[in-house]
Each structure stands twice: as structure tokens, then as C-alpha cells.
Short mmCIF file of C-alpha atoms in Angstrom, two decimals:
data_model
loop_
_atom_site.label_atom_id
_atom_site.label_comp_id
_atom_site.label_asym_id
_atom_site.label_seq_id
_atom_site.Cartn_x
_atom_site.Cartn_y
_atom_site.Cartn_z
CA MET A 1 132.55 131.52 261.71
CA LYS A 2 129.19 129.77 261.61
CA ILE A 3 127.25 129.83 264.88
CA ALA A 4 124.04 128.12 266.03
CA LEU A 5 121.62 129.48 268.64
CA TRP A 6 119.17 127.12 270.34
CA ALA A 7 116.04 128.86 271.67
CA GLU A 8 115.25 126.02 274.07
CA ASN A 9 111.59 125.16 274.65
CA LEU A 10 111.34 124.54 278.39
CA ALA A 11 107.83 123.12 278.01
CA CYS A 12 109.10 120.10 276.08
CA PRO A 13 108.98 117.34 278.73
CA VAL A 14 112.06 115.42 279.84
CA ALA A 15 112.30 112.73 282.52
CA SER A 16 116.00 112.84 283.44
CA VAL A 17 119.26 114.67 282.85
CA GLN A 18 120.14 112.06 280.26
CA ALA A 19 116.85 112.65 278.44
CA TRP A 20 117.59 116.38 278.43
CA ALA A 21 121.13 115.67 277.21
CA ASP A 22 119.72 113.51 274.41
CA MET A 23 117.54 116.47 273.38
CA ALA A 24 120.57 118.75 273.53
CA GLU A 25 122.59 116.27 271.47
CA ALA A 26 119.98 116.45 268.71
CA GLN A 27 120.52 120.23 268.59
CA VAL A 28 124.30 119.86 268.60
CA LYS A 29 124.09 117.33 265.77
CA ALA A 30 121.77 119.59 263.76
CA ALA A 31 124.18 122.48 264.28
CA SER A 32 127.11 120.32 263.20
CA ASP A 33 125.22 119.08 260.13
CA ALA A 34 124.57 122.74 259.21
CA GLY A 35 128.29 123.47 259.40
CA ALA A 36 128.26 125.39 262.68
CA GLU A 37 131.43 125.61 264.74
CA VAL A 38 129.77 126.97 267.89
CA ILE A 39 126.39 126.34 269.52
CA LEU A 40 124.94 128.49 272.31
CA PHE A 41 122.12 127.40 274.64
CA PRO A 42 120.09 129.88 276.76
CA GLU A 43 120.63 130.97 280.35
CA TYR A 44 119.21 128.47 282.83
CA SER A 45 119.00 125.68 280.31
CA ALA A 46 119.06 123.67 283.53
CA ALA A 47 115.53 124.92 284.30
CA HIS A 48 114.42 122.15 281.94
CA TRP A 49 115.30 119.72 284.75
CA LEU A 50 112.40 121.09 286.82
CA HIS A 51 110.29 118.56 284.93
CA PHE A 52 111.68 115.86 287.23
CA VAL A 53 112.55 117.79 290.42
CA PRO A 54 110.12 117.00 293.27
CA ARG A 55 107.40 119.66 293.41
CA THR A 56 107.84 119.85 297.19
CA LEU A 57 111.24 121.51 296.75
CA LYS A 58 111.11 125.30 296.67
CA GLY A 59 113.56 128.19 296.62
CA PRO A 60 117.14 127.35 297.67
CA ALA A 61 116.34 123.63 298.00
CA GLN A 62 115.04 123.56 294.44
CA LEU A 63 118.17 125.22 293.08
CA ALA A 64 120.43 122.97 295.15
CA GLN A 65 118.74 119.98 293.53
CA LEU A 66 119.43 121.41 290.07
CA ALA A 67 123.05 121.95 291.10
CA ASP A 68 123.26 118.29 292.11
CA PHE A 69 122.27 117.35 288.56
CA SER A 70 124.86 119.66 286.97
CA ALA A 71 127.83 117.28 287.20
CA GLU A 72 126.04 114.70 285.05
CA ALA A 73 125.10 117.34 282.48
CA ILE A 74 128.62 118.77 282.39
CA GLU A 75 130.12 115.35 281.69
CA ARG A 76 127.70 114.74 278.82
CA MET A 77 128.15 118.20 277.27
CA ALA A 78 131.92 117.79 277.34
CA SER A 79 131.61 114.52 275.43
CA LEU A 80 129.30 116.10 272.83
CA ALA A 81 131.83 118.84 272.10
CA VAL A 82 134.49 116.24 271.38
CA GLN A 83 132.15 113.92 269.46
CA TYR A 84 130.77 116.58 267.11
CA GLY A 85 133.78 118.90 266.93
CA LEU A 86 131.88 121.99 268.11
CA LEU A 87 132.42 124.56 270.81
CA VAL A 88 129.36 123.83 272.97
CA ILE A 89 128.27 126.64 275.30
CA SER A 90 125.51 124.91 277.22
CA GLY A 91 123.72 127.96 278.56
CA THR A 92 123.99 128.17 282.34
CA PHE A 93 123.68 125.68 285.20
CA PRO A 94 123.63 126.36 288.95
CA VAL A 95 126.94 125.11 290.32
CA LYS A 96 128.13 124.66 293.89
CA HIS A 97 131.05 126.87 294.98
CA SER A 98 132.28 126.07 298.48
CA GLY A 99 134.30 129.29 298.73
CA LEU A 100 131.22 131.51 298.54
CA ASN A 101 128.28 132.27 300.79
CA PRO A 102 125.69 131.49 299.47
CA PRO A 103 127.57 128.55 297.93
CA LEU A 104 125.93 128.54 294.47
CA VAL A 105 126.66 130.47 291.26
CA ASN A 106 124.92 130.76 287.89
CA ARG A 107 127.67 129.46 285.58
CA ALA A 108 128.09 129.17 281.83
CA HIS A 109 130.36 126.39 280.56
CA ALA A 110 132.18 126.48 277.22
CA PHE A 111 133.19 122.96 276.19
CA PHE A 112 135.89 122.80 273.51
CA PRO A 113 136.38 119.93 271.04
CA ASP A 114 139.95 119.53 272.31
CA GLY A 115 138.69 118.86 275.84
CA ARG A 116 139.31 122.31 277.30
CA LEU A 117 136.72 123.98 279.51
CA ALA A 118 136.14 127.70 280.06
CA THR A 119 133.56 129.11 282.46
CA GLN A 120 131.83 132.39 283.18
CA ASP A 121 129.75 133.16 286.27
CA LYS A 122 126.93 135.69 286.10
CA LEU A 123 128.24 138.92 287.61
CA CYS A 124 125.08 140.88 288.43
CA LEU A 125 122.13 138.95 289.80
CA THR A 126 118.43 139.74 289.59
CA PRO A 127 116.46 140.27 292.82
CA PHE A 128 115.00 136.75 292.48
CA GLU A 129 118.46 135.22 292.09
CA LYS A 130 119.77 137.05 295.17
CA ASP A 131 116.77 136.59 297.47
CA PRO A 132 117.53 134.09 300.30
CA ARG A 133 113.92 132.90 300.04
CA ASP A 134 114.28 132.15 296.34
CA TRP A 135 117.40 130.91 294.53
CA ASN A 136 119.92 132.56 296.86
CA LEU A 137 122.90 132.72 294.50
CA SER A 138 126.26 134.45 294.79
CA PRO A 139 127.52 136.71 291.98
CA GLY A 140 130.63 135.95 289.99
CA THR A 141 133.77 138.01 290.46
CA ALA A 142 135.63 137.95 287.12
CA LEU A 143 135.01 138.60 283.44
CA ASN A 144 136.76 135.94 281.38
CA VAL A 145 137.95 135.99 277.76
CA PHE A 146 138.65 132.83 275.79
CA GLU A 147 139.89 132.11 272.28
CA TRP A 148 138.61 129.66 269.70
CA GLN A 149 140.02 129.36 266.18
CA GLY A 150 141.89 132.61 266.67
CA TYR A 151 138.84 134.67 267.71
CA ARG A 152 138.48 136.42 271.06
CA MET A 153 135.17 135.74 272.80
CA ALA A 154 133.32 136.42 276.04
CA VAL A 155 130.09 135.08 277.50
CA VAL A 156 127.96 137.85 279.02
CA ILE A 157 124.95 136.42 280.84
CA CYS A 158 121.54 138.09 280.52
CA LEU A 159 121.39 141.08 282.93
CA ASP A 160 125.16 141.55 282.65
CA ILE A 161 124.79 142.76 279.04
CA GLU A 162 122.63 145.68 280.31
CA LEU A 163 125.30 147.19 282.58
CA PRO A 164 127.25 150.23 281.30
CA ALA A 165 130.18 149.62 283.66
CA LEU A 166 130.67 146.13 282.26
CA SER A 167 130.35 147.44 278.71
CA ALA A 168 133.21 149.85 279.40
CA ARG A 169 135.34 146.89 280.52
CA LEU A 170 134.40 144.92 277.41
CA ALA A 171 135.57 147.82 275.26
CA THR A 172 139.18 147.29 276.38
CA LEU A 173 139.29 143.58 275.48
CA ASP A 174 139.38 143.63 271.65
CA LEU A 175 136.58 141.06 271.40
CA ASP A 176 135.45 139.51 268.14
CA LEU A 177 132.31 137.85 269.49
CA ILE A 178 130.07 138.26 272.55
CA LEU A 179 127.71 135.41 273.40
CA VAL A 180 124.62 136.31 275.44
CA PRO A 181 122.55 133.49 276.96
CA SER A 182 119.40 134.86 278.57
CA MET A 183 116.16 134.02 280.37
CA THR A 184 113.33 136.56 280.45
CA ALA A 185 109.76 136.17 281.69
CA LYS A 186 108.41 139.43 280.24
CA LEU A 187 108.59 141.02 276.81
CA ALA A 188 110.16 144.08 278.45
CA GLY A 189 112.97 141.90 279.79
CA TYR A 190 113.55 140.38 276.37
CA HIS A 191 113.82 143.84 274.82
CA ARG A 192 116.20 145.07 277.53
CA VAL A 193 118.59 142.19 276.93
CA PHE A 194 118.40 142.08 273.15
CA SER A 195 118.43 145.87 272.69
CA CYS A 196 121.54 146.12 274.85
CA ALA A 197 123.14 143.22 272.98
CA ARG A 198 122.52 145.07 269.73
CA ALA A 199 124.03 148.23 271.21
CA ARG A 200 127.17 146.34 272.25
CA ALA A 201 127.74 145.34 268.61
CA VAL A 202 127.74 149.02 267.66
CA GLU A 203 129.75 150.24 270.65
CA LEU A 204 132.42 147.55 270.52
CA LEU A 205 132.50 146.95 266.76
CA ALA A 206 132.02 143.24 267.40
CA ALA A 207 129.50 140.52 266.61
CA VAL A 208 126.96 139.62 269.30
CA ALA A 209 124.86 136.45 269.45
CA ALA A 210 121.91 136.38 271.88
CA VAL A 211 119.44 133.61 272.67
CA GLY A 212 116.85 132.89 275.34
CA CYS A 213 114.59 130.08 276.47
CA ILE A 214 110.93 129.82 275.55
CA ALA A 215 107.84 128.69 277.54
CA GLY A 216 108.20 127.15 280.99
CA ALA A 217 108.93 123.99 282.92
CA PRO A 218 106.92 123.04 286.04
CA GLU A 219 107.47 125.49 288.93
CA CYS A 220 109.03 127.93 286.47
CA GLU A 221 107.65 131.16 285.05
CA GLN A 222 106.53 131.22 281.44
CA GLU A 223 109.51 132.58 279.51
CA ILE A 224 109.57 134.66 276.34
CA SER A 225 112.52 134.98 274.00
CA GLY A 226 114.00 134.34 270.59
CA ALA A 227 117.46 134.47 269.03
CA SER A 228 119.44 137.16 267.21
CA PHE A 229 122.76 137.81 265.53
CA PHE A 230 123.85 141.45 265.75
CA LEU A 231 126.65 143.09 263.76
CA PRO A 232 128.05 146.64 263.77
CA ALA A 233 125.58 148.97 262.05
CA GLU A 234 127.89 149.70 259.14
CA GLU A 235 127.17 149.80 255.41
CA LYS A 236 129.51 146.84 254.82
CA PHE A 237 127.36 144.66 257.09
CA GLY A 238 123.95 145.66 255.77
CA HIS A 239 123.23 148.96 257.56
CA THR A 240 120.76 147.70 260.20
CA GLY A 241 123.04 145.84 262.60
CA VAL A 242 120.77 142.76 262.47
CA LEU A 243 122.06 139.77 260.54
CA ALA A 244 119.23 137.38 261.46
CA GLU A 245 116.67 136.90 264.20
CA LEU A 246 113.88 134.74 265.55
CA SER A 247 111.09 136.92 266.92
CA PRO A 248 110.27 136.57 270.63
CA SER A 249 107.65 133.99 271.52
CA TYR A 250 106.10 132.37 274.59
CA THR A 251 105.64 129.07 272.75
CA ALA A 252 107.63 126.79 270.46
CA GLU A 253 107.35 123.43 268.75
CA GLY A 254 109.36 120.45 269.93
CA ALA A 255 112.71 121.21 271.51
CA GLY A 256 112.68 124.78 270.22
CA PRO A 257 114.06 126.44 267.08
CA LEU A 258 117.69 126.57 265.97
CA LEU A 259 119.07 129.66 264.21
CA VAL A 260 122.33 129.17 262.28
CA ARG A 261 124.30 131.85 260.46
CA GLU A 262 127.81 132.61 259.20
CA LEU A 263 129.27 135.65 260.98
CA PRO A 264 131.87 137.81 259.16
CA LEU A 265 134.26 137.92 262.12
CA ASP A 266 137.37 138.52 260.00
CA ASP A 267 135.81 141.55 258.31
CA ILE A 268 134.56 142.93 261.61
CA ARG A 269 137.97 142.51 263.21
CA ALA A 270 139.70 144.20 260.27
CA MET A 271 137.30 147.14 260.52
CA ARG A 272 137.77 147.42 264.30
CA ARG A 273 141.55 147.10 264.35
CA GLY A 274 142.01 149.19 261.22
CA GLY A 275 139.84 152.06 262.41
CA LYS A 276 137.65 151.71 259.32
CA GLY A 277 134.24 152.21 260.89
CA GLU A 278 132.31 155.14 259.44
CA VAL A 279 132.56 157.24 262.60
CA TRP A 280 133.67 154.77 265.32
CA PRO A 281 136.47 156.33 267.40
CA GLY A 282 137.79 153.11 268.93
CA ALA A 283 137.58 152.18 272.62
CA TRP A 284 136.92 155.76 273.69
CA THR A 285 137.02 156.29 277.47
CA ALA A 286 135.28 159.69 277.91
CA ASP A 287 138.10 160.73 280.29
#
């Protein structure tokens, strides 16, 4: 399966949700032209909308405004998936959830070409995300698995990929691909997320695709990230566990770079299900 990762440049100015969606469409089209079947945006791709949010809005009011824009973005992303025939995972948007207090979640949306929609809420929030004075979000409550073209996938959002307890749950799910949208303001944060993503490929004998946003929008920290495809560190897949990567950067040209690669998901699945890893014992529980 060929997958595209968009390391979104938040510094590239946009004046509306539609202008942002036009920028996103250019990336979806480029991915489609390259033969990709999936495109992944970074966590908080919605932070790009801070270019046109009033500067007077801070903290929870700022995030609530972004959430108000989400419905328009969701409608446009759904149409792009159908138009270009790709699975579009549009990073994450803040979304209102009336059953929770606080009533906002950090949600990833997976838009399928057949019109289906799958979602994943971030499960473990950073101190900034939880702080009532800042973005004041609620954590998600469920880890979801979805299938596309016969492959089992999960979206694991940024900090969630760093958590051993969640990794143990992932090990029971027979996943072919883990998609990791992220947002990190420090090089240390980038390395935590991407190092753990690489470890999950080894631990779970699965492919992992990770991408983050670059630079910053107004009222947003300067972000640093890149994009990587990780495979099990097995001789068959090139020994290192790294298929391809864009090095982390605080700056980017234009809308940000796109990394596209073919992932050997069939071979990885055969190795995992057939017990053919060099030393991998399967989903070992340590009990």
C-alpha cells in the first residue's frame, strides 16, 4: 500500500477554512498523482486556522472557535476522499462533544472514498491540553480499529504512542499499520514521538507512519517535526527499521513537504502471522 505523509507548514498563511482546504486539496491531489492510497496530515492540522482567528481569543475560547470551524473542514475533507479515491486522515481537529465535561476532544477523522467515516480521539492529553486556562480538552475513551483494502489500521495520536499500557493493548489487535499524527514544539518531543513510533514497529511487527507539523501559526508555538515510515527491524525489510524519513525541521517551503512510499504490508503481515520474525515471540504478555 502506498501512503503519503504531509508535514504541514503552519506558517504558510491562509485566510479561511476554504483556503486551508484548497491547500489540503493540493496535497491530496499530489498524493493521488503519486499513486498513494492513503494520506495522513499532522495532529492539530486545525492550528493552521489560527491565521484567521481573532487574536483577542485565548485559551478555551480560542479552541472553541477552532471547533466551530471544524464542521466546514470535515465536509470538505469528506468530499476530497470521494473525489480523489484516497483514504484521507486529516490530522486532528478540536470537536465539540456534548456528553463530556469539558465538552471538547482532539479528534482524528478518517474519510473513506466510499463515504464512510472513522474517528479516533486522543486518549492521553498533555498538560497544556488539559489545563482549564489553556485548551481545556477531555480525553477520549476508546481505541478504535478500522479496515481499508483488507488491512487493519489504528490512528494513535502523538503522546498516545509513548504509553506502554496502550502499546500492550495494540499488541492484541493484529494491526498492519499504525498512523501517528503529531505536534511537537521541541526537538525532544519530536524524538519521543518518533522513537516510540519506531519501537512500535519492532514490538508489534507492523508498519508505522508518523508525521508532524512544522513552524507555527499566529498565537501558536513554533513546531518542529518531519515524517517517517518505520518497518520491523528485520533483514527482509532492510535491517534498520526505517524505510524513509524527512528530518525534523522548524521551517518549510510552501505548504510543507510530502513524503510518499510503498509499504510492504502483505509481507509484514505474513511475517507476523506466520511467526517468521528472527526472534519475535508474538504478542507476548509477560504474565
